[in-house]
Short mmCIF file of C-alpha atoms and ligand atoms in Angstrom, two decimals:
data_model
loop_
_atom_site.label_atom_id
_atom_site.label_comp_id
_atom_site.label_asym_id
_atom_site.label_seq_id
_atom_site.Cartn_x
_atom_site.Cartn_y
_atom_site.Cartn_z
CA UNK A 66 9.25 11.45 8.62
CA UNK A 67 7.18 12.06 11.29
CA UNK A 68 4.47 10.55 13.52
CA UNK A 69 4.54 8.08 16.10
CA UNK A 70 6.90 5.23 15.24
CA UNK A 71 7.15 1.65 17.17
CA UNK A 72 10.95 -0.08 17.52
CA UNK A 73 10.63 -3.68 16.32
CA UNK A 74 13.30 -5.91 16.36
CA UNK A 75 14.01 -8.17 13.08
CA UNK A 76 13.77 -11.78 14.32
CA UNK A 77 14.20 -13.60 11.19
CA UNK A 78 14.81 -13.23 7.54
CA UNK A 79 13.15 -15.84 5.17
CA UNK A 80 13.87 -16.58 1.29
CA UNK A 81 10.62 -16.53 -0.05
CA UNK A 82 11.75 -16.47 -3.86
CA UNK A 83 14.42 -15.29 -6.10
CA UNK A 84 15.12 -11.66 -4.93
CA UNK A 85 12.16 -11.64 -2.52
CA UNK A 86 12.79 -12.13 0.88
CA UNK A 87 10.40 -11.77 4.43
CA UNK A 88 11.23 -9.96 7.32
CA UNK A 89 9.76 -10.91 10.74
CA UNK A 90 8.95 -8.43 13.14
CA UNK A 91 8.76 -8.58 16.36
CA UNK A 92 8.10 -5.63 19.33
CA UNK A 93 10.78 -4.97 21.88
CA UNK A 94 10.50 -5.70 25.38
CA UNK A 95 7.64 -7.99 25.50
CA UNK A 96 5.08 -5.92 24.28
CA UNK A 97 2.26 -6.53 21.43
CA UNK A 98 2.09 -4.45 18.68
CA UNK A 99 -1.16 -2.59 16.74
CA UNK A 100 -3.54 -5.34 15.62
CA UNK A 101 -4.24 -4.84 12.15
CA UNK A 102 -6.66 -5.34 9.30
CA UNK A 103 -5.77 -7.71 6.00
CA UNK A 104 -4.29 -4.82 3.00
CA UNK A 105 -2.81 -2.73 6.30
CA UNK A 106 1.17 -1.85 5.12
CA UNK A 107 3.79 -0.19 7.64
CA UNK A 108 6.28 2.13 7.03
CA UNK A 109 9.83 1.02 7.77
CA UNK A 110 12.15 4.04 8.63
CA UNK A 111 15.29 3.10 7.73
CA UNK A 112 18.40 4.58 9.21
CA UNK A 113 20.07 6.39 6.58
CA UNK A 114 16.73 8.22 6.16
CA UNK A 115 14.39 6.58 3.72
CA UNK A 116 10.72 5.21 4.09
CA UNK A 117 9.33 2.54 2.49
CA UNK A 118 5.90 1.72 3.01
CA UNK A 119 5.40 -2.51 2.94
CA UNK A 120 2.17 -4.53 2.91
CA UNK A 121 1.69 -6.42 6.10
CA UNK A 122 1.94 -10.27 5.01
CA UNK A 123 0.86 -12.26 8.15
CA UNK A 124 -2.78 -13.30 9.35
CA UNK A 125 -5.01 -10.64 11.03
CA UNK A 126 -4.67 -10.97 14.22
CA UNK A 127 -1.49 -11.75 15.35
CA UNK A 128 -0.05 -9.18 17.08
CA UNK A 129 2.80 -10.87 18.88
CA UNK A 130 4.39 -10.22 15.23
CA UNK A 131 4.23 -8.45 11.60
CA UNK A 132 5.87 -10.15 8.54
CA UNK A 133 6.85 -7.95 5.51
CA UNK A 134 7.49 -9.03 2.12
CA UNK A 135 10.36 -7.30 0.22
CA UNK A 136 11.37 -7.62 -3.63
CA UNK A 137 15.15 -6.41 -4.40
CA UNK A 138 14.08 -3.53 -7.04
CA UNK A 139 16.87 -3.63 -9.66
CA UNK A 140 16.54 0.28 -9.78
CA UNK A 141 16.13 0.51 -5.88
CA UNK A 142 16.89 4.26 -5.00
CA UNK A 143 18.02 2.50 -1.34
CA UNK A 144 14.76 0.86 0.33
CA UNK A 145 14.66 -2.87 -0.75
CA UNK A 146 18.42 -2.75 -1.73
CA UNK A 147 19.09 -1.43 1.84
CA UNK A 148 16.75 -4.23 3.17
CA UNK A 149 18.33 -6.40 1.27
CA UNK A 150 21.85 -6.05 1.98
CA UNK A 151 21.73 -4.52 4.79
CA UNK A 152 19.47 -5.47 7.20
CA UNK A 153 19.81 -8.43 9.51
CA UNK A 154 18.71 -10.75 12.41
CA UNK A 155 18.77 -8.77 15.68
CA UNK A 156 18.69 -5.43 14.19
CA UNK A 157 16.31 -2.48 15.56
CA UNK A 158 14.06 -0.89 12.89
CA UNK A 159 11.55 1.78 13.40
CA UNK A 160 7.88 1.68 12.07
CA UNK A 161 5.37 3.51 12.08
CA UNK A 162 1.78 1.49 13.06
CA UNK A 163 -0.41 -0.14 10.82
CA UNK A 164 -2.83 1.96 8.10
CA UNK A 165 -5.13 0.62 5.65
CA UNK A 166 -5.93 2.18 2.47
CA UNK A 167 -6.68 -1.10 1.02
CA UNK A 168 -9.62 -2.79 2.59
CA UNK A 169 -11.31 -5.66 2.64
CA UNK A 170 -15.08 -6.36 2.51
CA UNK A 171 -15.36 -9.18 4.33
CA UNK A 172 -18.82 -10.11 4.13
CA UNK A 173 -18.90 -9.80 -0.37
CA UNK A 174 -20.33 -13.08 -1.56
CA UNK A 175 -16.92 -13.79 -3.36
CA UNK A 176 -13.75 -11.92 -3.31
CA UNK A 177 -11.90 -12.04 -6.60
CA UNK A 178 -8.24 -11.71 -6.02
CA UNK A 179 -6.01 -10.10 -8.22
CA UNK A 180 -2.16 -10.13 -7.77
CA UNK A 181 0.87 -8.85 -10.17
CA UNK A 182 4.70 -9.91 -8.99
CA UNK A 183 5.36 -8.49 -5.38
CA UNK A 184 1.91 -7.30 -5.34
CA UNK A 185 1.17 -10.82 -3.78
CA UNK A 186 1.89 -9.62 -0.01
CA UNK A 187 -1.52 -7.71 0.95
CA UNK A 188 -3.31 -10.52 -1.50
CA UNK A 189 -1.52 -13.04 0.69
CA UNK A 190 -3.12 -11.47 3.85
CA UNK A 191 -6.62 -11.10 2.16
CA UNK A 192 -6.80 -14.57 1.86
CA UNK A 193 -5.48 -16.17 4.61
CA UNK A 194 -8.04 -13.84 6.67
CA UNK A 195 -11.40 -14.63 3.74
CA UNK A 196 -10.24 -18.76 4.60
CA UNK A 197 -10.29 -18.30 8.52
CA UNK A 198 -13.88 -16.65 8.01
CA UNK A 199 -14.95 -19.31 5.48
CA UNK A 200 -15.95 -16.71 3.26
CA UNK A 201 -15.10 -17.42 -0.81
CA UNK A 202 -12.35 -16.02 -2.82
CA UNK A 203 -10.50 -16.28 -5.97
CA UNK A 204 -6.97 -16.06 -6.37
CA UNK A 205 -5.13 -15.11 -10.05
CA UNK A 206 -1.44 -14.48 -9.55
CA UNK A 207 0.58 -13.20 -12.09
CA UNK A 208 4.54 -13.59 -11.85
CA UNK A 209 7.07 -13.40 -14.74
CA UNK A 210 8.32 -17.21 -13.57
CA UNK A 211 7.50 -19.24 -11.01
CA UNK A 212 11.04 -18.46 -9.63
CA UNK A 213 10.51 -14.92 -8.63
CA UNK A 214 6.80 -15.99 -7.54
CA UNK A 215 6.63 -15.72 -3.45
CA UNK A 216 4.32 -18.16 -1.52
CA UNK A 217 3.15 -19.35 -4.79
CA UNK A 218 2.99 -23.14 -3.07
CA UNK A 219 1.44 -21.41 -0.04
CA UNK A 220 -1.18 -20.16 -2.18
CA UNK A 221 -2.14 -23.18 -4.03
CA UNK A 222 -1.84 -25.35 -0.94
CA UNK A 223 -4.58 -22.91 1.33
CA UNK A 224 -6.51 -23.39 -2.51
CA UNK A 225 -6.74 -26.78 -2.85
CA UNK A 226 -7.43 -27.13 1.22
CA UNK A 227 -10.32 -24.30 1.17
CA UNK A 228 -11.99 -25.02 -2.51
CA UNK A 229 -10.96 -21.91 -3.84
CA UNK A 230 -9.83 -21.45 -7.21
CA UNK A 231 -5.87 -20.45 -7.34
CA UNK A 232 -5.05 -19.46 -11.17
CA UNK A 233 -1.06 -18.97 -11.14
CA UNK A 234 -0.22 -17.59 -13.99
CA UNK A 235 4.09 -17.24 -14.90
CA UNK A 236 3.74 -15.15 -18.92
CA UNK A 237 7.64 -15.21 -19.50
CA UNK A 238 7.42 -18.80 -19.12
CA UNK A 239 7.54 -20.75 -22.21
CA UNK A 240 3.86 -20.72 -23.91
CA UNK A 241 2.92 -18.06 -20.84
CA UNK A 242 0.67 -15.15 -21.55
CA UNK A 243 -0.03 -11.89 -19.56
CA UNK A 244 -3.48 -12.15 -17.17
CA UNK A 245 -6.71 -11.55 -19.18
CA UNK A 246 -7.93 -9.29 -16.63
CA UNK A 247 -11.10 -8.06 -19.05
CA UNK A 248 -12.03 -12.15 -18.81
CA UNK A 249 -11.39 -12.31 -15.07
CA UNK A 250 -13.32 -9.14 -14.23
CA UNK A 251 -16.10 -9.83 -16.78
CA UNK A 252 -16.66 -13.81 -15.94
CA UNK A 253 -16.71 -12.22 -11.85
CA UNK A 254 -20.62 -12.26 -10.21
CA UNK A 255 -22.33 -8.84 -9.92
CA UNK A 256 -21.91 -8.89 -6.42
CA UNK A 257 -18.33 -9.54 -5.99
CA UNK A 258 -15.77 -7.28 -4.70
CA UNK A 259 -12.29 -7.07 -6.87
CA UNK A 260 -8.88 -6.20 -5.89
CA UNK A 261 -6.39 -5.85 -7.49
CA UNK A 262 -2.14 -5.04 -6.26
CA UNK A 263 0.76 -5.26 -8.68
CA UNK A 264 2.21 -3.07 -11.19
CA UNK A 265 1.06 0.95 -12.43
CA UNK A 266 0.39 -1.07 -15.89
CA UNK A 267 -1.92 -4.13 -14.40
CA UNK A 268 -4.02 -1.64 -11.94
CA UNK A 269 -4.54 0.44 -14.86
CA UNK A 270 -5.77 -2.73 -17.26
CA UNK A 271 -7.60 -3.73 -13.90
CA UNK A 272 -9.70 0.06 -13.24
CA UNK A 273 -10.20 0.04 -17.09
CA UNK A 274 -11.61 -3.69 -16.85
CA UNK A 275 -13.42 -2.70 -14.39
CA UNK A 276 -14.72 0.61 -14.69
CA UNK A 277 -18.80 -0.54 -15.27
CA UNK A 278 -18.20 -2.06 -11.64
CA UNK A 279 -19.54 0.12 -8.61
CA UNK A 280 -16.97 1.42 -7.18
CA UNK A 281 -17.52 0.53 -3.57
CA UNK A 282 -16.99 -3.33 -5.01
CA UNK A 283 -13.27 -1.87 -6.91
CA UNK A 284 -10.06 -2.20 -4.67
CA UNK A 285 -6.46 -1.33 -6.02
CA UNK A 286 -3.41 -0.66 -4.11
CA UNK A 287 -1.09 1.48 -6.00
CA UNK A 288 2.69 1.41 -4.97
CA UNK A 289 3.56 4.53 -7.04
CA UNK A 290 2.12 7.50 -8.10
CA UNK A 291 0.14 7.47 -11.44
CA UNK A 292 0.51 10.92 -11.96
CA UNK A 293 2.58 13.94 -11.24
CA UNK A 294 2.39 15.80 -8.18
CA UNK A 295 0.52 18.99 -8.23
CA UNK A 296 3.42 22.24 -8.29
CA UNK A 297 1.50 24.67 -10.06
CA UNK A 298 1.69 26.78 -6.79
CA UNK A 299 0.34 30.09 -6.68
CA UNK A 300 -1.70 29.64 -3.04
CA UNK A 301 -1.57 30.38 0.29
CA UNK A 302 -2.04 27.30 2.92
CA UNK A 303 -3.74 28.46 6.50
CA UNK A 304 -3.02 26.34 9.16
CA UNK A 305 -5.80 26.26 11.51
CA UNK A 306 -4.08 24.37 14.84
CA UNK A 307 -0.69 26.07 14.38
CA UNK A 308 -2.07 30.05 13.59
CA UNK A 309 0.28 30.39 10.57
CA UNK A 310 0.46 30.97 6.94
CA UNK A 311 2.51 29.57 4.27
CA UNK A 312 2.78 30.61 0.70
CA UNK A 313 3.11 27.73 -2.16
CA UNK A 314 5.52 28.89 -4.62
CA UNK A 315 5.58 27.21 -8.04
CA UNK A 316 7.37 23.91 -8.61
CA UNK A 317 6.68 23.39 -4.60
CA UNK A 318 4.17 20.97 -3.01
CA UNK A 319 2.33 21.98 0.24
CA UNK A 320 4.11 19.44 2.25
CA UNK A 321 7.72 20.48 0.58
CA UNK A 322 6.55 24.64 1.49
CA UNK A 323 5.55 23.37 4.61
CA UNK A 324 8.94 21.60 5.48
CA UNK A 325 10.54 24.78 3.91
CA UNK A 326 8.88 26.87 6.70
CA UNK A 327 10.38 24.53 9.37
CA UNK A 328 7.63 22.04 9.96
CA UNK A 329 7.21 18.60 10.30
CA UNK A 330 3.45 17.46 8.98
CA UNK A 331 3.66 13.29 9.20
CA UNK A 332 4.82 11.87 6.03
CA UNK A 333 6.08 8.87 4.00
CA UNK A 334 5.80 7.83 0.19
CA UNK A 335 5.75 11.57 -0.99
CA UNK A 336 3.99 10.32 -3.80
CA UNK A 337 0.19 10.07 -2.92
CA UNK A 338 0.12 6.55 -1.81
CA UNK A 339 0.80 5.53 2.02
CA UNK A 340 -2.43 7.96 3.65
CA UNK A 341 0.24 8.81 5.83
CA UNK A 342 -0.10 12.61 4.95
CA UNK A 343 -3.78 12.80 4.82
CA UNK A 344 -5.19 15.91 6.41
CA UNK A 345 -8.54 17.51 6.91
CA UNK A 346 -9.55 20.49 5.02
CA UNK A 347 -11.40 23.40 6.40
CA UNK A 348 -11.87 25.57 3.59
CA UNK A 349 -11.05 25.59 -0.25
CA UNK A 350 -11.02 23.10 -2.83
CA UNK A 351 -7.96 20.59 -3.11
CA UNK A 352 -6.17 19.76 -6.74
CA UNK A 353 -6.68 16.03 -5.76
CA UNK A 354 -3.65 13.92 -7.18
CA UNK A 355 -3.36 10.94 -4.61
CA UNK A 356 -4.31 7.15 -5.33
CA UNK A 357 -5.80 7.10 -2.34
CA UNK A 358 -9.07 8.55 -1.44
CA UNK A 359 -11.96 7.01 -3.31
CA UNK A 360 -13.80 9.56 -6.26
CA UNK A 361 -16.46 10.03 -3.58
CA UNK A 362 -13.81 11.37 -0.90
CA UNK A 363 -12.12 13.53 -3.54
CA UNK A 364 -15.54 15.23 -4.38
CA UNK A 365 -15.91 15.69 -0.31
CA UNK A 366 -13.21 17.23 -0.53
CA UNK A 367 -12.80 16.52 3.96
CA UNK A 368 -9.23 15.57 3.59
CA UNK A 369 -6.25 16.08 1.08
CA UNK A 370 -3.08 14.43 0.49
CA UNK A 371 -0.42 16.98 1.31
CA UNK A 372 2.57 15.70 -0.53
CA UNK A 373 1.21 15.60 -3.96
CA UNK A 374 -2.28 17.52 -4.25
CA UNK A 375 -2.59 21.24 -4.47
CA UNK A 376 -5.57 23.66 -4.68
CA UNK A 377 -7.80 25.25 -7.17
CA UNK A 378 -8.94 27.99 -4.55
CA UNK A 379 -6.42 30.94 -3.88
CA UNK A 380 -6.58 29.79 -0.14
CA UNK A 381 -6.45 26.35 1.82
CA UNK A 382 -7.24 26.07 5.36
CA UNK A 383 -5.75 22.98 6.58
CA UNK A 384 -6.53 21.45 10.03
CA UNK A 385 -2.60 21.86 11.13
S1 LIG B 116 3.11 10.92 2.23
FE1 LIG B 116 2.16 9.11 1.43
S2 LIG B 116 0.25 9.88 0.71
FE2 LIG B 116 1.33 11.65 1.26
#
């Protein structure tokens, strides 16, 4: 890890649903933390080394506070079974601030909301901030039952109070079904914006339901990668700030050759997803791999994930 990081203290830890719990967040010594945009996540650095980055569930604006939603992964590799089990009241966590790869348009005529299983925490934020601007949305919520289904009741309540359509949908439930996304995206106006956060499977059904859509008005927020990192090596990486040069063996990443050689470039996921590692590119062409710059920013080619992209020029000059 690297990067600035904030000390929060964990003020409370809420049940939210079977295996699903919130943490509060609050800053140390009376201070306010980063505002921050509905779909922003943080990282949470967790002492025995991991990061996990976690959507930011609480209203835009608050500052005094961030809530996290975290679902105990059966195959956790330590982040929500350290969470889990570990963390508690009182304790000190480090975070880094606030990003946003998943943003909302607030002023689209009507915001379709799509949310798979833990998925629900940016969604949650989305619409609490689309009902304080009295701006329309859609909600369809996909969980396997409505026991693992966090702020399902929430939802429907800020629904029925707003006139907004809340479709929960539970498809291991007796007579349940999976969401028909290709109906949801295809009965959606022209002019509305989609997102979509759950599993790799549903935001793939989602960008293939929606690929006749423009892509400004297409929003997904992947949690894993959806393809492998690129380790073809074979290329020398110039760093511009720093006056060095670093050569990317095969089966390497940049940001793995670059911790190799001693340095620290900010990281998180490793995987293409958090933004954390985006830097801007000088010179050369990037082997894009990430989920998140948009088709447009790939073709720019401006910035490149480090952890997971390569290069399809013999040389990268990277603004490091
Ligand atoms: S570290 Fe998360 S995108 Fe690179």
């Amino acid at each position: 890890m690297s990067g600035p990081t904030l000390d929060v203290r964990v003020k409370s830890i809420t049940w939210e649903a079977e295996r699903i719990n919130t943490y509060e967040l609050t800053p140390l010594g009376g201070v306010e933390l980063p505002s921050f945009k509905a779909g922003s996540h943080i990282d949470v650095h967790l002492p025995h080394g991991a990061t996990r980055s976690y959507s930011l569930v609480n209203a835009e604006g608050e500052t005094h506070r961030y809530v996290i939603g975290v679902a105990l992964d059966a195959a956790s590799a330590g982040g929500s079974r350290y969470m889990h089990e570990n963390v508690k009241p009182g304790d000190r966590l480090a975070i880094s601030p606030p990003a946003n790869n998943f943003v909302l348009d607030e002023s689209a005529p009507l915001s379709v909301l799509i949310a798979g299983g833990i998925g629900v925490t940016p969604i949650y934020c989305m619409v609490q901030r689309l009902t304080a601007l009295g701006r329309p949305w859609q909600l369809h919520y996909s969980a396997r039952t409505r026991e693992v289904a966090a702020f399902a009741d929430a939802l429907a309540a800020r629904g029925a109070a707003s006139g907004n359509l809340v479709n929960l949908n539970f498809d291991c439930e007796p007579g349940g079904t999976m969401l028909d996304l290709g109906a949801i995206v295809g009965a959606a106006p022209a002019d509305a914006h989609l997102y979509c956060c759950g599993p790799t499977g549903m935001l793939e059904a989602f960008e293939r339901a929606a690929e006749k859509r423009p892509r400004e008005q297409v929003h997904v927020e992947y949690f894993s990668a959806k393809e492998d990192a690129a380790r073809a090596g074979g290329f020398t990486v110039v760093l511009a700030k720093t006056n060095r040069t670093v050569f990317v063996e095969e089966g390497r990443t940049i940001l793995e050759a670059l911790l190799d050689a001693g340095m620290d470039p900010a990281h998180s996921c490793m995987e293409g997803v958090c933004g954390t590692c985006e830097t801007r590119v000088l010179e050369g062409v990037p082997d894009h791999r990430d989920l998140v710059l948009s088709d447009a920013e790939k073709a720019g080619n401006k910035t490149m994930m480090i952890c997971c992209s390569g290069a399809k020029t013999p040389t990268l000059v990277l603004d490091l």
